Coordinates of C-alpha atoms in Angstrom, one line a residue:
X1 CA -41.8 22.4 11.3
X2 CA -38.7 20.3 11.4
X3 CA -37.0 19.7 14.4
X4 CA -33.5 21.3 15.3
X5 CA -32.6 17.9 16.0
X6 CA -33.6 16.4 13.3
X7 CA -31.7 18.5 10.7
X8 CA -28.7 17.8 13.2
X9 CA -28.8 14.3 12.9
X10 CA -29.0 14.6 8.6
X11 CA -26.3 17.1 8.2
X12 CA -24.0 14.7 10.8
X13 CA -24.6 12.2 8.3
X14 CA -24.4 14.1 5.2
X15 CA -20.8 15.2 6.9
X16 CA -20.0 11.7 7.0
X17 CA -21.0 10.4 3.4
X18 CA -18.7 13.1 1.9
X19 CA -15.7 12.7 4.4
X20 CA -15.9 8.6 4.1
X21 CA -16.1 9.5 0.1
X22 CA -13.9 12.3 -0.2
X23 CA -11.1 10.2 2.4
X24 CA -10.9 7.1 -0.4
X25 CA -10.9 9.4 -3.2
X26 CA -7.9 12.1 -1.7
X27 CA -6.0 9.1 -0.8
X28 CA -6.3 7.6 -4.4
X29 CA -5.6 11.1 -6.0
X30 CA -1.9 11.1 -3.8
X31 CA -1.4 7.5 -4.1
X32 CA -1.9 7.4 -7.9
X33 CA 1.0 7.4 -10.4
X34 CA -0.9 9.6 -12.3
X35 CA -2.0 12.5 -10.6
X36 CA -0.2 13.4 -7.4
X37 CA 2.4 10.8 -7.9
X38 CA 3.2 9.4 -4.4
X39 CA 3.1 5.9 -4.7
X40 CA 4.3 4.8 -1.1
X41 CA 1.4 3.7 1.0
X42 CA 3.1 2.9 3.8
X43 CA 4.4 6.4 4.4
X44 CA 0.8 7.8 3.5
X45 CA -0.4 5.2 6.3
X46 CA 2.2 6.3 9.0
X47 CA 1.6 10.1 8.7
X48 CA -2.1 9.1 9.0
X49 CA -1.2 7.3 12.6
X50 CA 1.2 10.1 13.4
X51 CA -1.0 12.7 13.1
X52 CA -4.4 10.6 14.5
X53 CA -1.7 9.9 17.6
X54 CA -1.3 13.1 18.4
X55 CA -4.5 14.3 17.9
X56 CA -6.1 12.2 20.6
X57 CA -3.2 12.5 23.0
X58 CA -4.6 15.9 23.1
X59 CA -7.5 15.1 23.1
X60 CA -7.7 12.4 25.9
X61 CA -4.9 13.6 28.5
X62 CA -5.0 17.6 27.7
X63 CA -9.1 18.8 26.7
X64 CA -9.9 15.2 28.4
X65 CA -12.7 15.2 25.5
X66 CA -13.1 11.8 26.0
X67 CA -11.6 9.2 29.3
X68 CA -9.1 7.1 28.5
X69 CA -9.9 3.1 30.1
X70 CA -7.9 1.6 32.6
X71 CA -5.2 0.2 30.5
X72 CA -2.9 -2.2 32.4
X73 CA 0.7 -3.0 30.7
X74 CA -0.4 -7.1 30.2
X75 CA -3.1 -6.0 28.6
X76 CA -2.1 -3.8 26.1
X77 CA 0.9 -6.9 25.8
X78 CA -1.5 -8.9 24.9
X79 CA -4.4 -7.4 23.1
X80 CA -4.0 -3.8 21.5
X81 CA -0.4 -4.7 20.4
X82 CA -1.7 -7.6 18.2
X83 CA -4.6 -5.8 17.7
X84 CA -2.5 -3.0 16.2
X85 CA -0.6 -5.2 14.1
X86 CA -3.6 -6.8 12.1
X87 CA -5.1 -3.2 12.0
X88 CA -1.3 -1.6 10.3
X89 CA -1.8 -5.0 7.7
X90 CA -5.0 -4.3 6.7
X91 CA -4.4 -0.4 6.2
X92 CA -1.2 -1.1 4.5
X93 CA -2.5 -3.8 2.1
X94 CA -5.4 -1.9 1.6
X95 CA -3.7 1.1 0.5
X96 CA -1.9 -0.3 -1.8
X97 CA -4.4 -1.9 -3.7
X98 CA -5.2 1.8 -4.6
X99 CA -1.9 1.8 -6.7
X100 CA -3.4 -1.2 -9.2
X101 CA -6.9 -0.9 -9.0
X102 CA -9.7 1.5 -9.7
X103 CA -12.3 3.3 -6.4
X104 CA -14.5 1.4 -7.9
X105 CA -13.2 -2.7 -8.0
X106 CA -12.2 -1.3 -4.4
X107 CA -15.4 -0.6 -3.0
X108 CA -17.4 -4.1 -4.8
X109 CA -14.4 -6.0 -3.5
X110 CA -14.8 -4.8 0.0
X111 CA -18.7 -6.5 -0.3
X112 CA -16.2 -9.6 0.9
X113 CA -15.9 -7.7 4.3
X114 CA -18.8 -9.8 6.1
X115 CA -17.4 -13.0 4.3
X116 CA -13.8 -12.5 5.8
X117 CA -15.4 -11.8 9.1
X118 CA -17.7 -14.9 9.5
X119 CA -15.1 -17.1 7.9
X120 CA -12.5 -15.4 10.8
X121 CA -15.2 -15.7 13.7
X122 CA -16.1 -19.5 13.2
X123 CA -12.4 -20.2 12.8
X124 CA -12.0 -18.5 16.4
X125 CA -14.6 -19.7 17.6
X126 CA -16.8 -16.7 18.3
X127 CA -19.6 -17.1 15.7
X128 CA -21.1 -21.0 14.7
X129 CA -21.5 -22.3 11.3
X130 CA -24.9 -22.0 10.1
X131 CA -26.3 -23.0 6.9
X132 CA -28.8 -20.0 6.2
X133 CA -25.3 -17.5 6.9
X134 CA -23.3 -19.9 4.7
X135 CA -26.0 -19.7 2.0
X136 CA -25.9 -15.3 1.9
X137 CA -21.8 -15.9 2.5
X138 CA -21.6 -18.2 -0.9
X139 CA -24.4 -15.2 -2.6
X140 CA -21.9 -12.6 -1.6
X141 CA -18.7 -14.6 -3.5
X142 CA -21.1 -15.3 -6.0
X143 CA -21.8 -11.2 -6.7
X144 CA -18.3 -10.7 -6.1
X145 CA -16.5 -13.1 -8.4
X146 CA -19.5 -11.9 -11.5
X147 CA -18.1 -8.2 -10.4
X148 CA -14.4 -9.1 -10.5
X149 CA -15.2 -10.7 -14.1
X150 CA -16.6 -7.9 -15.5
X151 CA -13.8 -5.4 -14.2
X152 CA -12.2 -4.0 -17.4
X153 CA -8.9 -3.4 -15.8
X154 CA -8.6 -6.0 -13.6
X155 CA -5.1 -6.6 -11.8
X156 CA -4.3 -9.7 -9.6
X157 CA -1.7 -7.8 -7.7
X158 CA -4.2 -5.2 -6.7
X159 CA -7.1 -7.6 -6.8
X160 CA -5.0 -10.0 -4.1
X161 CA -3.7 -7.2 -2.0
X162 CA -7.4 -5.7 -1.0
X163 CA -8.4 -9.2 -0.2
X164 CA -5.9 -9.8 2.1
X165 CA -6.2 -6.3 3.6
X166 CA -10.0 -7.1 4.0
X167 CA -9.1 -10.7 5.8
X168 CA -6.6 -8.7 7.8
X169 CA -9.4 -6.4 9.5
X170 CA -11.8 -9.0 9.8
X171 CA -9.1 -10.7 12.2
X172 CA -8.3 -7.6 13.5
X173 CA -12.3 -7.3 14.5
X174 CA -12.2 -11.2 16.0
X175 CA -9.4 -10.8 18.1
X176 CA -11.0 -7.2 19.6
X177 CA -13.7 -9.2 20.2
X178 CA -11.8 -12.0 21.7
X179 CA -9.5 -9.8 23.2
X180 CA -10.9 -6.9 24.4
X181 CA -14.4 -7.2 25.1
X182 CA -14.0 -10.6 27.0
X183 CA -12.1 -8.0 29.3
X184 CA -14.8 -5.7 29.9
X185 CA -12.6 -2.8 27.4
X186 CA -14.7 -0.4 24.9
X187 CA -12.8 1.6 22.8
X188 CA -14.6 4.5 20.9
X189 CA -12.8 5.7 17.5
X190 CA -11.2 8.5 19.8
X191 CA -9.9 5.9 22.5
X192 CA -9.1 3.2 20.1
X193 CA -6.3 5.3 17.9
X194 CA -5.1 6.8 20.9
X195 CA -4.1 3.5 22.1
X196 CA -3.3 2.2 18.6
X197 CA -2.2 4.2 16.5
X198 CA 1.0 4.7 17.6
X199 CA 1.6 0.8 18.3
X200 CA 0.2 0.7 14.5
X201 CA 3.0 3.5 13.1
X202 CA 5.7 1.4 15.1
X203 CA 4.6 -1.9 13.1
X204 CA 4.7 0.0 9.8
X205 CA 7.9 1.7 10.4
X206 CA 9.5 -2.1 9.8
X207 CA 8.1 -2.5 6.0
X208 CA 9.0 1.5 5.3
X209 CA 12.4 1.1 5.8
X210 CA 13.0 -2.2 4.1
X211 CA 10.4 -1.3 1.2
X212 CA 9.6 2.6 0.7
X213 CA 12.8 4.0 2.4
X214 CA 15.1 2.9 0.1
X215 CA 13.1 4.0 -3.2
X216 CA 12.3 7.9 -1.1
X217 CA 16.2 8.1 -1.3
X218 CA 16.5 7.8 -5.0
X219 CA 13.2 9.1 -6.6
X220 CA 12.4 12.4 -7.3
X221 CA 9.3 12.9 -5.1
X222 CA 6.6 16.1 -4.6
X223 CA 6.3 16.3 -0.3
X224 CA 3.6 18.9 -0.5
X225 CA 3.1 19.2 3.5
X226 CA -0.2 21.0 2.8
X227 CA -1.6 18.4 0.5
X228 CA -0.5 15.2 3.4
X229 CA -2.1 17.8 6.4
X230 CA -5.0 17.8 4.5
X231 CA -5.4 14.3 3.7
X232 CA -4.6 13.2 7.6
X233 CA -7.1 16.2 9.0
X234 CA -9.7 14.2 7.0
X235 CA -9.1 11.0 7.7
X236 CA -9.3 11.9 11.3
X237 CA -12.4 14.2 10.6
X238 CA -14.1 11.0 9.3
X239 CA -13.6 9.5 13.0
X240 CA -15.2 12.2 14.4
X241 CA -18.0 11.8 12.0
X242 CA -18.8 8.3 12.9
X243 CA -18.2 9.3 16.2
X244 CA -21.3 11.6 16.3
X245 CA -23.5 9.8 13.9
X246 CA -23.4 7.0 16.1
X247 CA -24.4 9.1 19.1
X248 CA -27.0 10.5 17.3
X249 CA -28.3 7.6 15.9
X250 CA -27.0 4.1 16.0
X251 CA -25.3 1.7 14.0
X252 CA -28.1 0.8 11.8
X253 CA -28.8 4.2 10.7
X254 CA -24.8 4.6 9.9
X255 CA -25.0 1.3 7.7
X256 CA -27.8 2.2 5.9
X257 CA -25.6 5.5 4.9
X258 CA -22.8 3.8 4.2
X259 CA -24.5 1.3 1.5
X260 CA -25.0 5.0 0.0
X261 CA -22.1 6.6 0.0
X262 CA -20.5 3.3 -1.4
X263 CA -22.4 3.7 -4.7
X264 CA -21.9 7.5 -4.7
X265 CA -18.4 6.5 -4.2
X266 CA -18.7 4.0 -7.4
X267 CA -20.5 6.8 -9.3
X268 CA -17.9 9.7 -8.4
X269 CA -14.8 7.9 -9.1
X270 CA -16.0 7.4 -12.0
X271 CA -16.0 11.0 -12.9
X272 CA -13.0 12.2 -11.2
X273 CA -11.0 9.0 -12.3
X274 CA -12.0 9.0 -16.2
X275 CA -9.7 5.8 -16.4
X276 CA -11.8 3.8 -14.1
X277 CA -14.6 2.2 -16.2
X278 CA -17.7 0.7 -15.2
X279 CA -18.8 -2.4 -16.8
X280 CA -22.8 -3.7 -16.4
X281 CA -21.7 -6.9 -14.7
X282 CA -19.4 -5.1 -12.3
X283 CA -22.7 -2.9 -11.7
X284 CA -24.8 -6.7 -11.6
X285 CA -22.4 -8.9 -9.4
X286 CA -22.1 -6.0 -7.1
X287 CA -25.8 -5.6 -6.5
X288 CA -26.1 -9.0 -6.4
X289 CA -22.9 -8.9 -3.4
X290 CA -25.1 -6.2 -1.5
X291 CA -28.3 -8.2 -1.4
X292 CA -26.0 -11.1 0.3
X293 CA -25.1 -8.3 2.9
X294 CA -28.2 -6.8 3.6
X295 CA -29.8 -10.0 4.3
X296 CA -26.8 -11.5 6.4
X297 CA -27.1 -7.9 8.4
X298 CA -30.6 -8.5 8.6
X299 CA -29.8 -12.2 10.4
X300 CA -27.7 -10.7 12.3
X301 CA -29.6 -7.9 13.9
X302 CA -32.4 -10.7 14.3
X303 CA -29.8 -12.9 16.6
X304 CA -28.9 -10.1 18.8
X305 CA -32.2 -9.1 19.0
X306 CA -33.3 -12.5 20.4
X307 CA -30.7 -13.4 22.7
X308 CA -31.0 -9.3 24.1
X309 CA -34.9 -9.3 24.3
X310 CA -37.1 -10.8 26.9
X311 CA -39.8 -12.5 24.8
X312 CA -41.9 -11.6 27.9
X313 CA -41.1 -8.4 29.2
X314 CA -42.4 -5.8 26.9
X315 CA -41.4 -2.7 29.1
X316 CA -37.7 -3.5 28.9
X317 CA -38.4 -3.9 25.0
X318 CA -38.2 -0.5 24.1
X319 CA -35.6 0.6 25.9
X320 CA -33.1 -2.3 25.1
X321 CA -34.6 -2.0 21.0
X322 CA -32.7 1.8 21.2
X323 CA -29.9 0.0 23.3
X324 CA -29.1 -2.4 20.6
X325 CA -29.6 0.6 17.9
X326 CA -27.1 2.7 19.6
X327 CA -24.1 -0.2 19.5
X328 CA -21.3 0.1 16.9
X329 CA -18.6 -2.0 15.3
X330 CA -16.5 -0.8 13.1
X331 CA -17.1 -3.5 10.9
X332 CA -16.4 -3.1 8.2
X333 CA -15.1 -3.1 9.6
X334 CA -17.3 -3.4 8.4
X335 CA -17.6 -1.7 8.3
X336 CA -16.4 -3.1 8.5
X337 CA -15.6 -3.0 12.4
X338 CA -17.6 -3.6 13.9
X339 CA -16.8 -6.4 15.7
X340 CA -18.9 -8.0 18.5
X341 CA -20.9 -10.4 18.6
X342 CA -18.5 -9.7 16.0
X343 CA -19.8 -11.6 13.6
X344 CA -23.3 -9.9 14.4
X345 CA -23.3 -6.9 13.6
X346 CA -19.9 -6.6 11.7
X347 CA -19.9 -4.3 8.9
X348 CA -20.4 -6.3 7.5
X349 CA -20.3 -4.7 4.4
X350 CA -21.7 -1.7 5.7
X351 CA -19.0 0.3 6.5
X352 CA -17.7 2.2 8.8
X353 CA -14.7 2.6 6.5
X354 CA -13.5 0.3 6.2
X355 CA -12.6 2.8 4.2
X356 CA -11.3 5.1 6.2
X357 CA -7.5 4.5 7.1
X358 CA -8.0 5.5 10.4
X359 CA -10.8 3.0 11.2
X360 CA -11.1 1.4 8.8
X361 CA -13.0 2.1 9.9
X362 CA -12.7 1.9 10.1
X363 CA -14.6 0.3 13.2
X364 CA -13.3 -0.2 16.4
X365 CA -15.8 -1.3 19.4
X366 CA -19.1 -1.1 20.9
X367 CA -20.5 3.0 21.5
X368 CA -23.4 2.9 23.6
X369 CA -24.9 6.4 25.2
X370 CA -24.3 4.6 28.8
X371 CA -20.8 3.8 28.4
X372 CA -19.6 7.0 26.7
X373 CA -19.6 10.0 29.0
X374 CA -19.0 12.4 26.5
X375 CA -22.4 11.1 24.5
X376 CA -24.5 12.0 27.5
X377 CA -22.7 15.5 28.0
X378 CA -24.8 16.4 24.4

């Protein structure tokens, strides 16, 4: 028979392919001038960190769901308000790519998330340049660039505004590696927007009054409440998701998923977005992206499994090999976020939404079962 546990561990993640898909495509459908008509991504962004601020003051200080870390005022100075600032760019840039360029040129592009990370990481120092990570970095740019040719509708404005958004979280994911975890912090998704979410909605507030604010005045918008509730209740669902996929099974796992629900994702916008066309080379340069991914993933892992494992100690093998599977970065955040030995394991592509507003997921700091009471309270 099939374990209890085992079905558990599916339907977390078939909870999280549809929220990480249904979170990108909602947010197109209200950001698109033609179907919901809202086309103000910053506003769409700050109700997201609004709401995902509240949320987890609840739940950290009133149902104490998870513990907050000891957070001194110098450090939250000098890492999650920069921190914060690099995570409100890459949401806000990323958004609005979604008002010039189809689900689908969104999710190839964001195969760049593992470029934009090691490019940011041996900048900073935290990754070294090394010719066989160069080689699947070039393969990725390669896939990329054959996809961006193909696209049908392509737009430069859109086109150069995910780009930046994407180099925006992989510095984001440098400097929480630089910053934070050199300080002994880990953030889970719950912890991480409870601390910056609201620095983020303070950093956004700046570009909505000189750019969305004045436009709200004169235009004739729809402010359905229901419609934005619902949009920030799944964002912040999708948090939750990773959340308990990770616990459940580990980053790997949750990569492996998202590479999935990415070309679900490609395939479904594609149905509910009739305008959005998909063209054989996008389908070819974006395979072609992936492979450079799954093979600089696959370095990856290999690295941190070397320096982790005793080459002589076969006892501590096992337990450290479901150690290492249980870690997280919101890579990709990859994804894209994941972000430590940042360049390791980053999401390299794989990600943790980077598609999700909220963590973009994106992907926010190492999970393990040891250092997350509320993993071994399952």
């Amino acid at each position: 028979m099939i374990s209890r546990q085992l079905v558990l561990t599916y339907l977390y993640l078939l909870i999280y392919v549809c929220l990480s898909s249904g979170v990108i495509l909602f947010n197109k459908w209200v950001l698109s001038p033609k179907y919901f008509k809202f086309p103000f991504p910053i506003t769409l962004t700050m109700i997201h960190m609004a709401f995902s601020g509240v949320v987890t003051f609840f739940l950290v200080r009133v149902f104490k769901v998870v513990a907050p870390v000891k957070m001194t005022f110098q450090i939250y100075a000098t890492c999650v308000i920069p921190i914060s600032a690099f995570f409100a760019s890459s949401l806000w840039f990323g958004n609005t790519a979604y008002l010039y360029i189809s689900v689908a040129f969104i999710q190839m592009l964001k195969a760049l998330m593992p470029v934009a990370t090691f490019i940011m990481a041996v900048l900073c120092g935290t990754d070294k340049l090394r010719w066989d990570l160069f080689l699947n970095m070039v393969l990725v740019s390669v896939g990329v660039v054959v996809s961006s040719y193909g696209e049908i509708h392509f737009n430069i404005i859109g086109t150069l505004y995910q780009v930046t958004g994407i180099f925006a979280e992989a510095l984001r994911l440098v400097l929480t590696q630089v910053l934070l975890q050199k300080k002994g912090l880990t953030l889970n998704p719950i912890t991480s927007l409870y601390y910056i979410a609201p620095c983020s909605f303070i950093f956004l507030f700046v570009p909505w009054y000189l750019l969305e604010k004045p436009e709200m005045d004169v235009s004739q918008i729809q402010f359905n409440y229901w419609i934005f509730f619902l949009n920030a209740v799944a964002a912040f669902a999708l948090n939750i998701s990773i959340f308990l996929v990770i616990g459940r099974t580990g980053a790997v796992t949750i990569r492996v998923a998202g590479v999935l629900k990415d070309w679900i994702l490609i395939a479904l916008s594609t149905i509910i977005f009739p305008e959005s066309v998909i063209t054989s080379l996008n389908i070819i340069g974006y395979a072609v992206a992936l492979s450079g991914v799954v093979m600089y993933n696959y370095l990856k892992m290999k690295d941190v499994r070397a320096n982790q494992l005793p080459a002589d100690n076969a006892p501590d093998r096992a337990t450290k090999d479901k150690k290492i599977s249980n870690i997280y970065k919101p890579d990709n955040f990859m994804d894209a976020n994941d972000e430590s030995t940042v360049g390791s394991l980053a999401s390299e592509g794989a990600g943790v939404d980077e598609e999700a507003p909220l963590i973009p997921s994106s992907r926010l700091s190492y999970i393990t079962r040891t250092q997350t009471g509320s993993f071994n309270s399952r």
